């Protein structure tokens, strides 16, 4: 073993722990539902992105089992050789219907979807205007493209417009893209898509919206682009199939010509084995459920409003979330981790979120009520928050 590596790891792991930035991983013993079991202890789960509760849906479990019985457990190859099953085609047709576009392409995860799509369209001769709070997968996708990355202040349309003007008028770039999350997952705010689209039209920017936390949540479940009625105005709609949809994977929806290009130039599509049959079948069924009914969407929002009201009345700083995502912003990283630990001890699982996921000094506990929670569960969680908050002097 390398002594240099040992020294590097020892020094840096110790530093992370001293700063309250080391993340402990807790294995979940069973399904990731409204109540989870960790270390034999039942906990109210407020850390899941399983927004609609579909990850444990009985109908989807049956569909997955049936697909495994028919197709097996794996796709057997990459999509471009013989790993494209008729199930993948059906899913992509359903995703295009879901997002209101001509076509769609699916990937193995939301993270490698951003790595794939951004780098397939943009290159070293281009520039990307990226919101400062964009997800890590967007940042890595931009880096992989080798395009010039120009960050604009979070949801600051004046700054975006100025930087778009400078980039397009410089003559340095063949293409310029503006890229943003639809819903920002750590604060719960929604991108100003109408203003972004107007700026894009003015300067002929490619528009890319990562709606990982919006699909199934905003726009009556259809997503943030649909929320603003901009399906015909946004070039690339990206999303995950692992959050509100409840399974695994990612996708890009847009014009047929764009999807044709991604099929021949996006590297994870070309070089990584296709998503398994059970997952694809369950995903298609989940998307159909979201298309057919807003019942789960409506319950999600009702629970989100209920938890927000309860925590705000206690005096917690829940930021400016415009979605069910409910952060309790504490600030100090060590105190944030201590707060999360005490919640765990009292019966609530709500993970601390600290740097590098959020900027230093903005540590928070991110709460995600889902459609699967009952009001009784949320009442109990609010009572525990009150107890721990007063104990640690986070609230009075």
PDB file of C-alpha atoms in Angstrom, residues 56-338:
ATOM      1  CA  UNK A  56     -42.811   0.871  -2.327  1.00  0.00           C
ATOM      2  CA  UNK A  57     -45.975   0.830  -4.451  1.00  0.00           C
ATOM      3  CA  UNK A  58     -47.555  -2.644  -4.600  1.00  0.00           C
ATOM      4  CA  UNK A  59     -48.663  -2.300  -8.239  1.00  0.00           C
ATOM      5  CA  UNK A  60     -45.157  -1.380  -9.352  1.00  0.00           C
ATOM      6  CA  UNK A  61     -43.653  -4.298  -7.452  1.00  0.00           C
ATOM      7  CA  UNK A  62     -45.944  -6.690  -9.333  1.00  0.00           C
ATOM      8  CA  UNK A  63     -45.061  -5.104 -12.688  1.00  0.00           C
ATOM      9  CA  UNK A  64     -41.334  -5.434 -11.930  1.00  0.00           C
ATOM     10  CA  UNK A  65     -41.697  -9.086 -10.947  1.00  0.00           C
ATOM     11  CA  UNK A  66     -43.653  -9.871 -14.129  1.00  0.00           C
ATOM     12  CA  UNK A  67     -40.969  -8.190 -16.255  1.00  0.00           C
ATOM     13  CA  UNK A  68     -38.200 -10.163 -14.542  1.00  0.00           C
ATOM     14  CA  UNK A  69     -40.092 -13.409 -15.152  1.00  0.00           C
ATOM     15  CA  UNK A  70     -40.412 -12.576 -18.874  1.00  0.00           C
ATOM     16  CA  UNK A  71     -37.100 -10.831 -19.645  1.00  0.00           C
ATOM     17  CA  UNK A  72     -34.691 -11.862 -16.864  1.00  0.00           C
ATOM     18  CA  UNK A  73     -32.812  -9.687 -14.404  1.00  0.00           C
ATOM     19  CA  UNK A  74     -30.538  -7.838 -16.846  1.00  0.00           C
ATOM     20  CA  UNK A  75     -30.713  -6.238 -20.276  1.00  0.00           C
ATOM     21  CA  UNK A  76     -27.550  -8.052 -21.342  1.00  0.00           C
ATOM     22  CA  UNK A  77     -25.788  -5.329 -23.345  1.00  0.00           C
ATOM     23  CA  UNK A  78     -25.468  -1.639 -24.054  1.00  0.00           C
ATOM     24  CA  UNK A  79     -28.398   0.014 -25.798  1.00  0.00           C
ATOM     25  CA  UNK A  80     -26.663   0.266 -29.195  1.00  0.00           C
ATOM     26  CA  UNK A  81     -25.726  -3.414 -29.461  1.00  0.00           C
ATOM     27  CA  UNK A  82     -28.706  -5.508 -28.356  1.00  0.00           C
ATOM     28  CA  UNK A  83     -29.545  -4.133 -24.920  1.00  0.00           C
ATOM     29  CA  UNK A  84     -32.541  -2.127 -26.149  1.00  0.00           C
ATOM     30  CA  UNK A  85     -35.632  -4.114 -25.174  1.00  0.00           C
ATOM     31  CA  UNK A  86     -39.107  -3.221 -26.348  1.00  0.00           C
ATOM     32  CA  UNK A  87     -39.588  -2.137 -22.716  1.00  0.00           C
ATOM     33  CA  UNK A  88     -37.027   0.667 -23.191  1.00  0.00           C
ATOM     34  CA  UNK A  89     -38.842   1.888 -26.300  1.00  0.00           C
ATOM     35  CA  UNK A  90     -42.182   1.864 -24.450  1.00  0.00           C
ATOM     36  CA  UNK A  91     -40.664   3.827 -21.554  1.00  0.00           C
ATOM     37  CA  UNK A  92     -39.216   6.483 -23.854  1.00  0.00           C
ATOM     38  CA  UNK A  93     -42.516   6.892 -25.683  1.00  0.00           C
ATOM     39  CA  UNK A  94     -44.258   7.312 -22.324  1.00  0.00           C
ATOM     40  CA  UNK A  95     -41.670   9.872 -21.159  1.00  0.00           C
ATOM     41  CA  UNK A  96     -42.186  11.957 -24.297  1.00  0.00           C
ATOM     42  CA  UNK A  97     -45.933  11.909 -23.622  1.00  0.00           C
ATOM     43  CA  UNK A  98     -45.286  12.817 -19.985  1.00  0.00           C
ATOM     44  CA  UNK A  99     -43.089  15.815 -20.835  1.00  0.00           C
ATOM     45  CA  UNK A 100     -45.022  16.953 -23.912  1.00  0.00           C
ATOM     46  CA  UNK A 101     -42.134  16.547 -26.372  1.00  0.00           C
ATOM     47  CA  UNK A 102     -41.499  14.793 -29.691  1.00  0.00           C
ATOM     48  CA  UNK A 103     -39.183  12.166 -28.206  1.00  0.00           C
ATOM     49  CA  UNK A 104     -37.155  11.108 -25.168  1.00  0.00           C
ATOM     50  CA  UNK A 105     -34.088   9.024 -24.322  1.00  0.00           C
ATOM     51  CA  UNK A 106     -33.474   7.180 -21.050  1.00  0.00           C
ATOM     52  CA  UNK A 107     -30.237   6.605 -19.132  1.00  0.00           C
ATOM     53  CA  UNK A 108     -29.027   4.545 -16.189  1.00  0.00           C
ATOM     54  CA  UNK A 109     -29.208   7.414 -13.670  1.00  0.00           C
ATOM     55  CA  UNK A 110     -29.922  11.105 -13.450  1.00  0.00           C
ATOM     56  CA  UNK A 111     -26.265  11.819 -12.710  1.00  0.00           C
ATOM     57  CA  UNK A 112     -24.877  10.132 -15.812  1.00  0.00           C
ATOM     58  CA  UNK A 113     -27.778  11.573 -17.810  1.00  0.00           C
ATOM     59  CA  UNK A 114     -26.351  15.053 -17.184  1.00  0.00           C
ATOM     60  CA  UNK A 115     -22.845  13.794 -17.897  1.00  0.00           C
ATOM     61  CA  UNK A 116     -24.115  12.304 -21.156  1.00  0.00           C
ATOM     62  CA  UNK A 117     -26.387  14.986 -22.535  1.00  0.00           C
ATOM     63  CA  UNK A 118     -24.414  18.139 -21.773  1.00  0.00           C
ATOM     64  CA  UNK A 119     -21.136  16.763 -23.142  1.00  0.00           C
ATOM     65  CA  UNK A 120     -22.849  15.384 -26.258  1.00  0.00           C
ATOM     66  CA  UNK A 121     -24.148  18.830 -27.245  1.00  0.00           C
ATOM     67  CA  UNK A 122     -21.498  21.236 -25.937  1.00  0.00           C
ATOM     68  CA  UNK A 123     -17.730  21.259 -26.538  1.00  0.00           C
ATOM     69  CA  UNK A 124     -14.567  23.326 -26.039  1.00  0.00           C
ATOM     70  CA  UNK A 125     -15.725  25.917 -28.561  1.00  0.00           C
ATOM     71  CA  UNK A 126     -18.907  26.658 -26.590  1.00  0.00           C
ATOM     72  CA  UNK A 127     -19.962  28.322 -23.336  1.00  0.00           C
ATOM     73  CA  UNK A 128     -22.420  27.313 -20.621  1.00  0.00           C
ATOM     74  CA  UNK A 129     -24.236  29.780 -18.355  1.00  0.00           C
ATOM     75  CA  UNK A 130     -24.863  27.830 -15.148  1.00  0.00           C
ATOM     76  CA  UNK A 131     -26.774  28.836 -12.005  1.00  0.00           C
ATOM     77  CA  UNK A 132     -24.420  28.928  -9.011  1.00  0.00           C
ATOM     78  CA  UNK A 133     -26.605  26.471  -7.063  1.00  0.00           C
ATOM     79  CA  UNK A 134     -26.937  23.889  -9.818  1.00  0.00           C
ATOM     80  CA  UNK A 135     -26.601  20.226  -8.839  1.00  0.00           C
ATOM     81  CA  UNK A 136     -23.187  18.529  -8.813  1.00  0.00           C
ATOM     82  CA  UNK A 137     -24.139  16.371 -11.802  1.00  0.00           C
ATOM     83  CA  UNK A 138     -24.756  19.493 -13.883  1.00  0.00           C
ATOM     84  CA  UNK A 139     -21.397  20.900 -12.836  1.00  0.00           C
ATOM     85  CA  UNK A 140     -19.615  17.649 -13.716  1.00  0.00           C
ATOM     86  CA  UNK A 141     -21.458  17.400 -17.045  1.00  0.00           C
ATOM     87  CA  UNK A 142     -20.358  20.939 -17.888  1.00  0.00           C
ATOM     88  CA  UNK A 143     -16.772  20.143 -16.952  1.00  0.00           C
ATOM     89  CA  UNK A 144     -16.766  16.999 -19.079  1.00  0.00           C
ATOM     90  CA  UNK A 145     -17.956  18.973 -22.112  1.00  0.00           C
ATOM     91  CA  UNK A 146     -14.842  21.217 -21.865  1.00  0.00           C
ATOM     92  CA  UNK A 147     -17.052  24.229 -22.635  1.00  0.00           C
ATOM     93  CA  UNK A 148     -16.338  27.538 -20.908  1.00  0.00           C
ATOM     94  CA  UNK A 149     -18.408  27.541 -17.698  1.00  0.00           C
ATOM     95  CA  UNK A 150     -19.814  30.947 -16.744  1.00  0.00           C
ATOM     96  CA  UNK A 151     -21.646  30.866 -13.413  1.00  0.00           C
ATOM     97  CA  UNK A 152     -24.430  33.372 -12.808  1.00  0.00           C
ATOM     98  CA  UNK A 153     -25.782  34.380  -9.409  1.00  0.00           C
ATOM     99  CA  UNK A 154     -28.564  32.144  -8.164  1.00  0.00           C
ATOM    100  CA  UNK A 155     -31.836  33.039  -9.906  1.00  0.00           C
ATOM    101  CA  UNK A 156     -30.451  36.520 -10.645  1.00  0.00           C
ATOM    102  CA  UNK A 157     -31.917  37.369 -14.030  1.00  0.00           C
ATOM    103  CA  UNK A 158     -30.047  40.648 -14.371  1.00  0.00           C
ATOM    104  CA  UNK A 159     -26.746  38.827 -13.896  1.00  0.00           C
ATOM    105  CA  UNK A 160     -27.795  36.099 -16.326  1.00  0.00           C
ATOM    106  CA  UNK A 161     -28.776  38.613 -18.986  1.00  0.00           C
ATOM    107  CA  UNK A 162     -25.518  40.538 -18.645  1.00  0.00           C
ATOM    108  CA  UNK A 163     -23.408  37.387 -18.898  1.00  0.00           C
ATOM    109  CA  UNK A 164     -25.463  36.077 -21.817  1.00  0.00           C
ATOM    110  CA  UNK A 165     -24.889  39.375 -23.623  1.00  0.00           C
ATOM    111  CA  UNK A 166     -21.154  39.297 -22.956  1.00  0.00           C
ATOM    112  CA  UNK A 167     -20.793  35.658 -24.010  1.00  0.00           C
ATOM    113  CA  UNK A 168     -22.761  35.935 -27.242  1.00  0.00           C
ATOM    114  CA  UNK A 169     -21.296  39.277 -28.298  1.00  0.00           C
ATOM    115  CA  UNK A 170     -17.711  38.194 -27.576  1.00  0.00           C
ATOM    116  CA  UNK A 171     -17.572  36.066 -30.719  1.00  0.00           C
ATOM    117  CA  UNK A 172     -15.597  33.446 -28.784  1.00  0.00           C
ATOM    118  CA  UNK A 173     -18.179  30.696 -28.778  1.00  0.00           C
ATOM    119  CA  UNK A 174     -20.050  28.683 -31.390  1.00  0.00           C
ATOM    120  CA  UNK A 175     -22.978  27.942 -29.080  1.00  0.00           C
ATOM    121  CA  UNK A 176     -24.085  29.176 -25.655  1.00  0.00           C
ATOM    122  CA  UNK A 177     -26.297  27.153 -23.317  1.00  0.00           C
ATOM    123  CA  UNK A 178     -28.143  28.282 -20.190  1.00  0.00           C
ATOM    124  CA  UNK A 179     -28.672  25.480 -17.697  1.00  0.00           C
ATOM    125  CA  UNK A 180     -30.629  25.429 -14.452  1.00  0.00           C
ATOM    126  CA  UNK A 181     -32.312  23.124 -12.007  1.00  0.00           C
ATOM    127  CA  UNK A 182     -36.099  23.353 -12.219  1.00  0.00           C
ATOM    128  CA  UNK A 183     -36.415  22.913  -8.448  1.00  0.00           C
ATOM    129  CA  UNK A 184     -33.347  23.497  -6.283  1.00  0.00           C
ATOM    130  CA  UNK A 185     -33.203  20.489  -4.003  1.00  0.00           C
ATOM    131  CA  UNK A 186     -31.573  22.002  -0.930  1.00  0.00           C
ATOM    132  CA  UNK A 187     -33.757  25.124  -0.649  1.00  0.00           C
ATOM    133  CA  UNK A 188     -36.906  24.082  -2.485  1.00  0.00           C
ATOM    134  CA  UNK A 189     -37.144  27.211  -4.635  1.00  0.00           C
ATOM    135  CA  UNK A 190     -38.228  27.117  -8.279  1.00  0.00           C
ATOM    136  CA  UNK A 191     -36.190  28.461 -11.201  1.00  0.00           C
ATOM    137  CA  UNK A 192     -37.465  31.610 -12.928  1.00  0.00           C
ATOM    138  CA  UNK A 193     -38.051  29.762 -16.179  1.00  0.00           C
ATOM    139  CA  UNK A 194     -40.209  32.381 -17.963  1.00  0.00           C
ATOM    140  CA  UNK A 195     -37.478  35.000 -17.530  1.00  0.00           C
ATOM    141  CA  UNK A 196     -34.755  32.506 -18.469  1.00  0.00           C
ATOM    142  CA  UNK A 197     -36.620  31.585 -21.661  1.00  0.00           C
ATOM    143  CA  UNK A 198     -37.026  35.258 -22.595  1.00  0.00           C
ATOM    144  CA  UNK A 199     -33.300  35.863 -22.170  1.00  0.00           C
ATOM    145  CA  UNK A 200     -32.568  32.701 -24.170  1.00  0.00           C
ATOM    146  CA  UNK A 201     -34.744  33.925 -27.024  1.00  0.00           C
ATOM    147  CA  UNK A 202     -33.045  37.313 -27.032  1.00  0.00           C
ATOM    148  CA  UNK A 203     -29.548  35.835 -27.290  1.00  0.00           C
ATOM    149  CA  UNK A 204     -30.315  32.502 -29.035  1.00  0.00           C
ATOM    150  CA  UNK A 205     -29.243  30.376 -26.075  1.00  0.00           C
ATOM    151  CA  UNK A 206     -29.825  26.633 -25.830  1.00  0.00           C
ATOM    152  CA  UNK A 207     -32.111  26.016 -22.824  1.00  0.00           C
ATOM    153  CA  UNK A 208     -31.518  23.028 -20.527  1.00  0.00           C
ATOM    154  CA  UNK A 209     -33.678  22.356 -17.453  1.00  0.00           C
ATOM    155  CA  UNK A 210     -32.743  19.670 -14.931  1.00  0.00           C
ATOM    156  CA  UNK A 211     -36.119  18.817 -13.419  1.00  0.00           C
ATOM    157  CA  UNK A 212     -34.975  15.984 -11.154  1.00  0.00           C
ATOM    158  CA  UNK A 213     -36.875  17.444  -8.185  1.00  0.00           C
ATOM    159  CA  UNK A 214     -39.727  18.912 -10.229  1.00  0.00           C
ATOM    160  CA  UNK A 215     -41.013  15.938 -12.202  1.00  0.00           C
ATOM    161  CA  UNK A 216     -43.903  14.465 -10.243  1.00  0.00           C
ATOM    162  CA  UNK A 217     -43.877  17.457  -7.904  1.00  0.00           C
ATOM    163  CA  UNK A 218     -44.603  20.664  -9.830  1.00  0.00           C
ATOM    164  CA  UNK A 219     -46.974  21.331 -12.726  1.00  0.00           C
ATOM    165  CA  UNK A 220     -49.592  18.934 -11.287  1.00  0.00           C
ATOM    166  CA  UNK A 221     -46.916  16.259 -11.519  1.00  0.00           C
ATOM    167  CA  UNK A 222     -45.786  17.032 -15.063  1.00  0.00           C
ATOM    168  CA  UNK A 223     -42.831  19.141 -13.904  1.00  0.00           C
ATOM    169  CA  UNK A 224     -41.537  22.688 -13.764  1.00  0.00           C
ATOM    170  CA  UNK A 225     -41.526  23.292 -17.512  1.00  0.00           C
ATOM    171  CA  UNK A 226     -45.197  22.280 -17.632  1.00  0.00           C
ATOM    172  CA  UNK A 227     -45.862  24.422 -14.537  1.00  0.00           C
ATOM    173  CA  UNK A 228     -44.952  27.469 -16.616  1.00  0.00           C
ATOM    174  CA  UNK A 229     -46.421  26.146 -19.891  1.00  0.00           C
ATOM    175  CA  UNK A 230     -43.046  26.213 -21.629  1.00  0.00           C
ATOM    176  CA  UNK A 231     -42.931  22.723 -23.185  1.00  0.00           C
ATOM    177  CA  UNK A 232     -42.410  24.197 -26.664  1.00  0.00           C
ATOM    178  CA  UNK A 233     -39.810  26.725 -25.500  1.00  0.00           C
ATOM    179  CA  UNK A 234     -37.248  24.604 -23.620  1.00  0.00           C
ATOM    180  CA  UNK A 235     -34.768  22.685 -25.772  1.00  0.00           C
ATOM    181  CA  UNK A 236     -33.741  19.994 -23.293  1.00  0.00           C
ATOM    182  CA  UNK A 237     -35.811  18.698 -20.366  1.00  0.00           C
ATOM    183  CA  UNK A 238     -33.809  16.362 -18.144  1.00  0.00           C
ATOM    184  CA  UNK A 239     -35.105  14.425 -15.160  1.00  0.00           C
ATOM    185  CA  UNK A 240     -34.571  11.422 -12.927  1.00  0.00           C
ATOM    186  CA  UNK A 241     -36.684   8.308 -12.559  1.00  0.00           C
ATOM    187  CA  UNK A 242     -35.523   7.677  -8.994  1.00  0.00           C
ATOM    188  CA  UNK A 243     -37.237  10.432  -7.006  1.00  0.00           C
ATOM    189  CA  UNK A 244     -40.947  11.072  -7.521  1.00  0.00           C
ATOM    190  CA  UNK A 245     -41.056   8.250 -10.092  1.00  0.00           C
ATOM    191  CA  UNK A 246     -39.641   5.953  -7.412  1.00  0.00           C
ATOM    192  CA  UNK A 247     -37.401   3.579  -9.390  1.00  0.00           C
ATOM    193  CA  UNK A 248     -34.035   4.388 -11.056  1.00  0.00           C
ATOM    194  CA  UNK A 249     -32.697   6.106 -14.172  1.00  0.00           C
ATOM    195  CA  UNK A 250     -32.678   9.430 -15.964  1.00  0.00           C
ATOM    196  CA  UNK A 251     -33.970  10.893 -19.213  1.00  0.00           C
ATOM    197  CA  UNK A 252     -33.796  13.786 -21.638  1.00  0.00           C
ATOM    198  CA  UNK A 253     -36.903  14.874 -23.539  1.00  0.00           C
ATOM    199  CA  UNK A 254     -36.961  17.222 -26.514  1.00  0.00           C
ATOM    200  CA  UNK A 255     -37.181  17.328 -30.295  1.00  0.00           C
ATOM    201  CA  UNK A 256     -36.708  14.083 -32.217  1.00  0.00           C
ATOM    202  CA  UNK A 257     -33.538  15.372 -33.894  1.00  0.00           C
ATOM    203  CA  UNK A 258     -31.972  16.084 -30.485  1.00  0.00           C
ATOM    204  CA  UNK A 259     -32.820  12.606 -29.213  1.00  0.00           C
ATOM    205  CA  UNK A 260     -31.438  11.038 -32.412  1.00  0.00           C
ATOM    206  CA  UNK A 261     -28.153  12.869 -31.760  1.00  0.00           C
ATOM    207  CA  UNK A 262     -27.990  11.743 -28.127  1.00  0.00           C
ATOM    208  CA  UNK A 263     -28.501   8.129 -29.208  1.00  0.00           C
ATOM    209  CA  UNK A 264     -25.327   8.231 -31.286  1.00  0.00           C
ATOM    210  CA  UNK A 265     -23.160  10.590 -29.226  1.00  0.00           C
ATOM    211  CA  UNK A 266     -23.994  10.318 -25.489  1.00  0.00           C
ATOM    212  CA  UNK A 267     -21.320   8.129 -23.937  1.00  0.00           C
ATOM    213  CA  UNK A 268     -23.262   6.352 -21.121  1.00  0.00           C
ATOM    214  CA  UNK A 269     -25.857   5.328 -23.726  1.00  0.00           C
ATOM    215  CA  UNK A 270     -23.082   3.939 -25.933  1.00  0.00           C
ATOM    216  CA  UNK A 271     -20.803   2.366 -23.342  1.00  0.00           C
ATOM    217  CA  UNK A 272     -22.855   1.312 -20.285  1.00  0.00           C
ATOM    218  CA  UNK A 273     -25.273  -1.601 -20.011  1.00  0.00           C
ATOM    219  CA  UNK A 274     -28.955  -0.718 -20.273  1.00  0.00           C
ATOM    220  CA  UNK A 275     -31.264  -0.409 -17.245  1.00  0.00           C
ATOM    221  CA  UNK A 276     -32.700  -3.735 -16.087  1.00  0.00           C
ATOM    222  CA  UNK A 277     -36.084  -4.997 -17.348  1.00  0.00           C
ATOM    223  CA  UNK A 278     -37.787  -4.912 -13.952  1.00  0.00           C
ATOM    224  CA  UNK A 279     -36.748  -1.318 -13.364  1.00  0.00           C
ATOM    225  CA  UNK A 280     -37.829  -0.183 -16.832  1.00  0.00           C
ATOM    226  CA  UNK A 281     -41.251  -1.835 -16.582  1.00  0.00           C
ATOM    227  CA  UNK A 282     -41.865  -0.400 -13.098  1.00  0.00           C
ATOM    228  CA  UNK A 283     -40.767   3.053 -14.274  1.00  0.00           C
ATOM    229  CA  UNK A 284     -43.171   3.027 -17.201  1.00  0.00           C
ATOM    230  CA  UNK A 285     -46.023   2.039 -14.893  1.00  0.00           C
ATOM    231  CA  UNK A 286     -45.059   4.763 -12.400  1.00  0.00           C
ATOM    232  CA  UNK A 287     -45.034   7.459 -15.088  1.00  0.00           C
ATOM    233  CA  UNK A 288     -48.465   6.266 -16.225  1.00  0.00           C
ATOM    234  CA  UNK A 289     -49.771   6.619 -12.655  1.00  0.00           C
ATOM    235  CA  UNK A 290     -48.541  10.221 -12.521  1.00  0.00           C
ATOM    236  CA  UNK A 291     -50.139  10.971 -15.898  1.00  0.00           C
ATOM    237  CA  UNK A 292     -53.467   9.379 -14.906  1.00  0.00           C
ATOM    238  CA  UNK A 293     -54.038  11.000 -11.521  1.00  0.00           C
ATOM    239  CA  UNK A 294     -52.926  13.942  -9.359  1.00  0.00           C
ATOM    240  CA  UNK A 295     -53.996  12.203  -6.126  1.00  0.00           C
ATOM    241  CA  UNK A 296     -50.464  11.450  -4.905  1.00  0.00           C
ATOM    242  CA  UNK A 297     -49.220  14.869  -6.065  1.00  0.00           C
ATOM    243  CA  UNK A 298     -52.001  16.611  -4.132  1.00  0.00           C
ATOM    244  CA  UNK A 299     -51.313  14.624  -0.958  1.00  0.00           C
ATOM    245  CA  UNK A 300     -47.590  15.401  -1.228  1.00  0.00           C
ATOM    246  CA  UNK A 301     -48.302  19.135  -1.340  1.00  0.00           C
ATOM    247  CA  UNK A 302     -50.836  18.936   1.497  1.00  0.00           C
ATOM    248  CA  UNK A 303     -48.285  17.165   3.705  1.00  0.00           C
ATOM    249  CA  UNK A 304     -45.554  19.601   2.680  1.00  0.00           C
ATOM    250  CA  UNK A 305     -47.677  22.619   3.604  1.00  0.00           C
ATOM    251  CA  UNK A 306     -48.620  20.982   6.910  1.00  0.00           C
ATOM    252  CA  UNK A 307     -45.020  20.305   7.963  1.00  0.00           C
ATOM    253  CA  UNK A 308     -43.843  23.759   6.860  1.00  0.00           C
ATOM    254  CA  UNK A 309     -46.557  25.461   8.901  1.00  0.00           C
ATOM    255  CA  UNK A 310     -45.720  23.421  11.996  1.00  0.00           C
ATOM    256  CA  UNK A 311     -41.959  24.038  11.842  1.00  0.00           C
ATOM    257  CA  UNK A 312     -42.326  27.727  10.995  1.00  0.00           C
ATOM    258  CA  UNK A 313     -44.672  28.299  13.922  1.00  0.00           C
ATOM    259  CA  UNK A 314     -42.043  26.756  16.205  1.00  0.00           C
ATOM    260  CA  UNK A 315     -39.550  29.374  15.000  1.00  0.00           C
ATOM    261  CA  UNK A 316     -37.326  27.333  12.691  1.00  0.00           C
ATOM    262  CA  UNK A 317     -35.712  29.031   9.691  1.00  0.00           C
ATOM    263  CA  UNK A 318     -37.208  27.113   6.749  1.00  0.00           C
ATOM    264  CA  UNK A 319     -35.916  29.488   4.067  1.00  0.00           C
ATOM    265  CA  UNK A 320     -37.988  30.417   1.022  1.00  0.00           C
ATOM    266  CA  UNK A 321     -39.021  27.014  -0.259  1.00  0.00           C
ATOM    267  CA  UNK A 322     -41.815  27.076  -2.836  1.00  0.00           C
ATOM    268  CA  UNK A 323     -42.165  23.265  -2.883  1.00  0.00           C
ATOM    269  CA  UNK A 324     -42.687  20.508  -0.278  1.00  0.00           C
ATOM    270  CA  UNK A 325     -38.915  20.434   0.304  1.00  0.00           C
ATOM    271  CA  UNK A 326     -38.538  21.902   3.803  1.00  0.00           C
ATOM    272  CA  UNK A 327     -35.047  22.841   5.010  1.00  0.00           C
ATOM    273  CA  UNK A 328     -34.395  23.730   8.639  1.00  0.00           C
ATOM    274  CA  UNK A 329     -31.393  26.017   8.238  1.00  0.00           C
ATOM    275  CA  UNK A 330     -29.129  25.927  11.296  1.00  0.00           C
ATOM    276  CA  UNK A 331     -25.819  27.274   9.945  1.00  0.00           C
ATOM    277  CA  UNK A 332     -23.009  25.782  11.998  1.00  0.00           C
ATOM    278  CA  UNK A 333     -21.983  22.401  10.628  1.00  0.00           C
ATOM    279  CA  UNK A 334     -21.249  20.708  13.957  1.00  0.00           C
ATOM    280  CA  UNK A 335     -24.510  21.935  15.478  1.00  0.00           C
ATOM    281  CA  UNK A 336     -26.381  20.766  12.380  1.00  0.00           C
ATOM    282  CA  UNK A 337     -24.958  17.260  12.721  1.00  0.00           C
ATOM    283  CA  UNK A 338     -25.690  17.259  16.454  1.00  0.00           C
TER     284      UNK A 338
END
